[in-house]
Amino acid sequence: MKIGILISGSGSNMIKLIESCQNSKNAFIEIVISNNPDAKGIEYAKLKNIKTKVIDHKEFSEREDFDNKVHEVLLENNVDFLCNAGFMRIHGEKFVEKWFNKHLNIHPSLLPSFKGLNTHERAIKSGVKFAGCTVHLVRSGVDEGPIIGQAITSIDINDDKISLAKKVLKLEHKLYPKCLKLFTDKLVKVKNNKITFSDKAIEVLNDFKV
Ligand code: GAR
């Protein structure tokens, strides 16, 4: 499976996906695309000899034109599966349709709670006692789509948005590679919005059981 990764920033999740695919027979990271010319993750991908491309969203007046360019580059590189890894742009409906059920996102909250930005700050303010991260298939609503896996941590009395972000990011780094593996090793089947997890997939996700 040829994988494309979309990033906007530091790319720490991207690094974990790259590392996890390094010795895989089934998965190959074909290209990393960033909408942000200053994304730190681009440098790391280059160091690993992975093809990179900056498609600066500011150069496009319409969201659809930016989406079309990203899609074009993915097709040119024969990408067949897409992972958003800290990608901070919203995809238009047409783009989502094109990558339907072949497109994962990671979000630093226990979805469906705290979609969107400033998740950790909002979680702490709300008084919830648990936080975490979610890997899900991409749909057109922001941070919406069938959930593949979640990992959970507690919010302690002394946590602030920075300490919580650190705890959650650590979980993200474990969860995302495992969720991607479910697809590259064909351990899950998806029909429309229904995901069927094989016994092996359940075993993989059991690492995150509480
Ligand atoms: C991660 O916490 C990721 O879940 C979040 O941005 C951070 C980027 O980290 N993504 C979103 O909020 C998307 N809705 P990274 O660039 O180091 O992987």
mmCIF file of C-alpha atoms and ligand atoms in Angstrom:
data_model
loop_
_atom_site.group_PDB
_atom_site.id
_atom_site.type_symbol
_atom_site.label_atom_id
_atom_site.label_comp_id
_atom_site.label_asym_id
_atom_site.label_seq_id
_atom_site.Cartn_x
_atom_site.Cartn_y
_atom_site.Cartn_z
ATOM 1 C CA MET A 1 0.000 0.000 0.000
ATOM 2 C CA LYS A 2 1.409 3.364 -1.004
ATOM 3 C CA ILE A 3 0.736 5.906 1.689
ATOM 4 C CA GLY A 4 0.594 9.680 1.516
ATOM 5 C CA ILE A 5 0.883 11.736 4.698
ATOM 6 C CA LEU A 6 -0.502 15.260 5.079
ATOM 7 C CA ILE A 7 1.107 17.488 7.691
ATOM 8 C CA SER A 8 1.055 21.120 8.780
ATOM 9 C CA GLY A 9 3.572 21.310 11.597
ATOM 10 C CA SER A 10 6.131 19.446 13.614
ATOM 11 C CA GLY A 11 5.110 16.099 12.208
ATOM 12 C CA SER A 12 5.774 13.966 15.277
ATOM 13 C CA ASN A 13 2.913 11.640 14.328
ATOM 14 C CA MET A 14 4.285 11.504 10.802
ATOM 15 C CA ILE A 15 7.658 10.372 12.217
ATOM 16 C CA LYS A 16 5.969 7.517 14.069
ATOM 17 C CA LEU A 17 4.106 6.463 10.921
ATOM 18 C CA ILE A 18 7.339 6.545 8.921
ATOM 19 C CA GLU A 19 9.169 4.504 11.560
ATOM 20 C CA SER A 20 6.372 1.958 11.769
ATOM 21 C CA CYS A 21 6.383 1.403 8.000
ATOM 22 C CA GLN A 22 10.162 1.114 7.713
ATOM 23 C CA ASN A 23 10.194 -2.667 7.922
ATOM 24 C CA SER A 24 6.720 -3.324 6.652
ATOM 25 C CA LYS A 25 6.112 -5.556 3.648
ATOM 26 C CA ASN A 26 2.681 -4.066 3.141
ATOM 27 C CA ALA A 27 3.148 -0.347 3.648
ATOM 28 C CA PHE A 28 5.355 2.236 2.005
ATOM 29 C CA ILE A 29 5.368 5.958 2.742
ATOM 30 C CA GLU A 30 5.350 7.387 -0.758
ATOM 31 C CA ILE A 31 5.060 11.112 -0.127
ATOM 32 C CA VAL A 32 4.658 13.705 2.625
ATOM 33 C CA ILE A 33 2.689 16.811 1.676
ATOM 34 C CA SER A 34 2.584 19.953 3.782
ATOM 35 C CA ASN A 35 0.309 22.953 3.354
ATOM 36 C CA ASN A 36 2.794 24.918 5.454
ATOM 37 C CA PRO A 37 6.160 25.778 3.884
ATOM 38 C CA ASP A 38 7.710 26.027 7.375
ATOM 39 C CA ALA A 39 6.510 22.665 8.656
ATOM 40 C CA LYS A 40 9.365 21.053 10.572
ATOM 41 C CA GLY A 41 8.181 17.583 9.584
ATOM 42 C CA ILE A 42 9.215 18.190 5.969
ATOM 43 C CA GLU A 43 12.893 18.248 6.983
ATOM 44 C CA TYR A 44 12.641 14.918 8.766
ATOM 45 C CA ALA A 45 10.907 13.269 5.794
ATOM 46 C CA LYS A 46 13.655 14.587 3.494
ATOM 47 C CA LEU A 47 16.318 13.136 5.797
ATOM 48 C CA LYS A 48 14.587 9.774 5.444
ATOM 49 C CA ASN A 49 14.663 10.136 1.653
ATOM 50 C CA ILE A 50 10.919 10.370 1.434
ATOM 51 C CA LYS A 51 9.500 12.496 -1.330
ATOM 52 C CA THR A 52 8.061 15.761 -0.024
ATOM 53 C CA LYS A 53 5.905 18.471 -1.493
ATOM 54 C CA VAL A 54 4.762 21.805 -0.124
ATOM 55 C CA ILE A 55 1.373 22.918 -1.391
ATOM 56 C CA ASP A 56 0.814 26.231 0.317
ATOM 57 C CA HIS A 57 -2.921 26.726 0.824
ATOM 58 C CA LYS A 58 -2.379 30.510 0.839
ATOM 59 C CA GLU A 59 -1.643 30.351 -2.859
ATOM 60 C CA PHE A 60 -5.174 29.144 -3.605
ATOM 61 C CA SER A 61 -8.182 31.425 -3.360
ATOM 62 C CA GLU A 62 -10.663 28.525 -3.189
ATOM 63 C CA ARG A 63 -10.501 25.524 -0.873
ATOM 64 C CA GLU A 64 -11.493 23.283 -3.778
ATOM 65 C CA ASP A 65 -8.505 24.376 -5.857
ATOM 66 C CA PHE A 66 -6.136 23.543 -3.010
ATOM 67 C CA ASP A 67 -7.864 20.167 -2.532
ATOM 68 C CA ASN A 68 -7.623 19.467 -6.259
ATOM 69 C CA LYS A 69 -3.905 20.180 -6.268
ATOM 70 C CA VAL A 70 -3.333 17.856 -3.310
ATOM 71 C CA HIS A 71 -5.405 15.162 -5.020
ATOM 72 C CA GLU A 72 -3.478 15.602 -8.270
ATOM 73 C CA VAL A 73 -0.111 15.173 -6.490
ATOM 74 C CA LEU A 74 -1.383 12.107 -4.627
ATOM 75 C CA LEU A 75 -2.515 10.516 -7.899
ATOM 76 C CA GLU A 76 0.743 11.417 -9.664
ATOM 77 C CA ASN A 77 2.512 9.484 -6.920
ATOM 78 C CA ASN A 78 0.135 6.518 -7.079
ATOM 79 C CA VAL A 79 -0.881 6.976 -3.461
ATOM 80 C CA ASP A 80 -3.662 4.637 -2.437
ATOM 81 C CA PHE A 81 -4.094 5.475 1.242
ATOM 82 C CA LEU A 82 -3.927 8.813 3.023
ATOM 83 C CA CYS A 83 -3.075 9.789 6.616
ATOM 84 C CA ASN A 84 -3.574 13.223 8.100
ATOM 85 C CA ALA A 85 -0.920 13.726 10.767
ATOM 86 C CA GLY A 86 -1.383 17.096 12.410
ATOM 87 C CA PHE A 87 -2.888 18.428 9.177
ATOM 88 C CA MET A 88 -4.741 21.582 10.136
ATOM 89 C CA ARG A 89 -6.847 22.240 7.035
ATOM 90 C CA ILE A 90 -10.440 21.245 6.448
ATOM 91 C CA HIS A 91 -11.083 19.143 3.351
ATOM 92 C CA GLY A 92 -13.952 19.946 1.019
ATOM 93 C CA GLU A 93 -16.668 17.356 0.449
ATOM 94 C CA LYS A 94 -15.409 16.360 -2.998
ATOM 95 C CA PHE A 95 -11.930 15.594 -1.674
ATOM 96 C CA VAL A 96 -13.422 13.555 1.165
ATOM 97 C CA GLU A 97 -15.477 11.559 -1.360
ATOM 98 C CA LYS A 98 -12.393 10.823 -3.469
ATOM 99 C CA TRP A 99 -10.568 9.301 -0.476
ATOM 100 C CA PHE A 100 -13.620 7.764 1.139
ATOM 101 C CA ASN A 101 -12.586 4.957 3.511
ATOM 102 C CA LYS A 102 -8.957 5.329 2.417
ATOM 103 C CA HIS A 103 -8.220 8.299 4.628
ATOM 104 C CA LEU A 104 -7.383 8.473 8.343
ATOM 105 C CA ASN A 105 -7.076 11.386 10.743
ATOM 106 C CA ILE A 106 -5.800 11.633 14.292
ATOM 107 C CA HIS A 107 -7.360 14.068 16.711
ATOM 108 C CA PRO A 108 -6.130 14.817 20.238
ATOM 109 C CA SER A 109 -9.413 14.208 22.061
ATOM 110 C CA LEU A 110 -11.806 11.419 22.826
ATOM 111 C CA LEU A 111 -14.157 12.072 19.933
ATOM 112 C CA PRO A 112 -16.959 12.941 19.587
ATOM 113 C CA SER A 113 -15.988 15.323 22.400
ATOM 114 C CA PHE A 114 -13.847 18.394 21.738
ATOM 115 C CA LYS A 115 -13.702 18.470 17.951
ATOM 116 C CA GLY A 116 -11.748 21.315 16.414
ATOM 117 C CA LEU A 117 -9.084 23.517 17.973
ATOM 118 C CA ASN A 118 -7.817 24.112 21.533
ATOM 119 C CA THR A 119 -8.965 20.653 22.582
ATOM 120 C CA HIS A 120 -6.838 20.321 25.713
ATOM 121 C CA GLU A 121 -7.735 23.739 27.066
ATOM 122 C CA ARG A 122 -11.424 23.053 26.485
ATOM 123 C CA ALA A 123 -11.229 19.592 28.041
ATOM 124 C CA ILE A 124 -9.598 20.963 31.209
ATOM 125 C CA LYS A 125 -12.081 23.842 31.426
ATOM 126 C CA SER A 126 -15.024 21.485 31.084
ATOM 127 C CA GLY A 127 -13.905 19.474 34.093
ATOM 128 C CA VAL A 128 -13.793 16.079 32.375
ATOM 129 C CA LYS A 129 -11.446 13.697 34.131
ATOM 130 C CA PHE A 130 -10.236 11.757 31.118
ATOM 131 C CA ALA A 131 -8.685 12.792 27.834
ATOM 132 C CA GLY A 132 -7.103 10.943 24.954
ATOM 133 C CA CYS A 133 -6.834 10.677 21.225
ATOM 134 C CA THR A 134 -8.839 9.198 18.395
ATOM 135 C CA VAL A 135 -7.954 7.773 15.012
ATOM 136 C CA HIS A 136 -10.899 7.862 12.647
ATOM 137 C CA LEU A 137 -11.808 7.657 8.992
ATOM 138 C CA VAL A 138 -12.252 11.082 7.467
ATOM 139 C CA ARG A 139 -15.716 12.401 6.667
ATOM 140 C CA SER A 140 -16.720 15.895 5.644
ATOM 141 C CA GLY A 141 -17.565 17.210 9.136
ATOM 142 C CA VAL A 142 -14.584 18.478 11.142
ATOM 143 C CA ASP A 143 -13.040 15.606 13.143
ATOM 144 C CA GLU A 144 -15.952 13.366 12.218
ATOM 145 C CA GLY A 145 -15.996 9.836 10.927
ATOM 146 C CA PRO A 146 -16.067 6.207 12.000
ATOM 147 C CA ILE A 147 -13.712 5.590 14.907
ATOM 148 C CA ILE A 148 -10.922 3.060 14.461
ATOM 149 C CA GLY A 149 -9.137 3.391 17.796
ATOM 150 C CA GLN A 150 -8.881 5.491 20.900
ATOM 151 C CA ALA A 151 -6.385 5.777 23.721
ATOM 152 C CA ILE A 152 -7.121 7.306 27.080
ATOM 153 C CA THR A 153 -5.308 9.103 29.902
ATOM 154 C CA SER A 154 -6.484 10.834 33.050
ATOM 155 C CA ILE A 155 -6.620 14.589 33.494
ATOM 156 C CA ASP A 156 -4.918 15.231 36.788
ATOM 157 C CA ILE A 157 -5.583 18.138 39.095
ATOM 158 C CA ASN A 158 -2.272 19.794 38.171
ATOM 159 C CA ASP A 159 -2.548 19.318 34.419
ATOM 160 C CA ASP A 160 -2.560 22.353 32.203
ATOM 161 C CA LYS A 161 -3.007 22.436 28.428
ATOM 162 C CA ILE A 162 0.733 21.883 27.903
ATOM 163 C CA SER A 163 1.165 18.913 30.215
ATOM 164 C CA LEU A 164 -2.045 17.346 28.903
ATOM 165 C CA ALA A 165 -0.972 17.832 25.287
ATOM 166 C CA LYS A 166 2.286 16.029 26.096
ATOM 167 C CA LYS A 167 0.508 13.073 27.680
ATOM 168 C CA VAL A 168 -1.944 12.786 24.815
ATOM 169 C CA LEU A 169 0.739 13.140 22.126
ATOM 170 C CA LYS A 170 2.598 10.202 23.667
ATOM 171 C CA LEU A 171 -0.558 8.133 23.248
ATOM 172 C CA GLU A 172 -1.048 9.379 19.690
ATOM 173 C CA HIS A 173 2.408 8.108 18.802
ATOM 174 C CA LYS A 174 1.423 4.607 19.910
ATOM 175 C CA LEU A 175 -2.105 4.572 18.585
ATOM 176 C CA TYR A 176 -1.692 5.942 15.069
ATOM 177 C CA PRO A 177 0.853 3.398 13.760
ATOM 178 C CA LYS A 178 -1.287 0.553 15.118
ATOM 179 C CA CYS A 179 -4.437 1.901 13.488
ATOM 180 C CA LEU A 180 -2.660 2.365 10.168
ATOM 181 C CA LYS A 181 -1.398 -1.215 10.385
ATOM 182 C CA LEU A 182 -5.001 -2.420 10.633
ATOM 183 C CA PHE A 183 -5.508 -1.050 7.120
ATOM 184 C CA THR A 184 -2.171 -1.934 5.571
ATOM 185 C CA ASP A 185 -2.432 -5.518 6.863
ATOM 186 C CA LYS A 186 -6.111 -5.687 5.914
ATOM 187 C CA LEU A 187 -7.236 -6.487 9.432
ATOM 188 C CA VAL A 188 -10.355 -4.329 9.171
ATOM 189 C CA LYS A 189 -13.084 -4.168 6.573
ATOM 190 C CA VAL A 190 -15.049 -1.015 5.948
ATOM 191 C CA LYS A 191 -18.340 -0.856 4.174
ATOM 192 C CA ASN A 192 -19.822 2.623 4.051
ATOM 193 C CA ASN A 193 -19.686 3.593 7.727
ATOM 194 C CA LYS A 194 -19.493 0.128 9.214
ATOM 195 C CA ILE A 195 -16.141 -1.190 10.324
ATOM 196 C CA THR A 196 -15.621 -4.885 10.891
ATOM 197 C CA PHE A 197 -12.643 -5.656 13.097
ATOM 198 C CA SER A 198 -10.947 -9.032 12.640
ATOM 199 C CA ASP A 199 -9.813 -10.979 15.727
ATOM 200 C CA LYS A 200 -6.265 -9.876 14.988
ATOM 201 C CA ALA A 201 -7.376 -6.233 14.824
ATOM 202 C CA ILE A 202 -9.078 -6.556 18.187
ATOM 203 C CA GLU A 203 -5.877 -8.042 19.588
ATOM 204 C CA VAL A 204 -3.881 -5.052 18.255
ATOM 205 C CA LEU A 205 -6.327 -2.561 19.761
ATOM 206 C CA ASN A 206 -6.442 -4.406 23.083
ATOM 207 C CA ASP A 207 -3.194 -2.618 23.955
ATOM 208 C CA PHE A 208 -5.332 0.463 24.553
ATOM 209 C CA LYS A 209 -7.956 -1.217 26.686
ATOM 210 C CA VAL A 210 -8.547 0.283 30.151
HETATM 211 C C1 GAR B 1 -1.387 16.371 17.228
HETATM 212 O O1 GAR B 1 -1.769 16.433 18.581
HETATM 213 C C2 GAR B 1 -2.563 16.020 16.363
HETATM 214 O O2 GAR B 1 -3.460 15.101 16.952
HETATM 215 C C3 GAR B 1 -3.243 17.359 16.214
HETATM 216 O O3 GAR B 1 -2.180 18.247 16.014
HETATM 217 C C4 GAR B 1 -1.021 17.772 16.710
HETATM 218 C C5 GAR B 1 0.091 17.759 15.685
HETATM 219 O O4 GAR B 1 1.200 17.117 16.138
HETATM 220 N N1 GAR B 1 -4.169 17.332 15.114
HETATM 221 C C6 GAR B 1 -5.325 17.987 15.123
HETATM 222 O O5 GAR B 1 -5.663 18.711 16.031
HETATM 223 C C7 GAR B 1 -6.177 17.779 13.889
HETATM 224 N N2 GAR B 1 -7.549 18.034 14.181
HETATM 225 P P1 GAR B 1 2.330 16.563 15.153
HETATM 226 O O6 GAR B 1 2.459 17.545 13.990
HETATM 227 O O7 GAR B 1 3.560 16.600 16.020
HETATM 228 O O8 GAR B 1 1.945 15.198 14.715
#
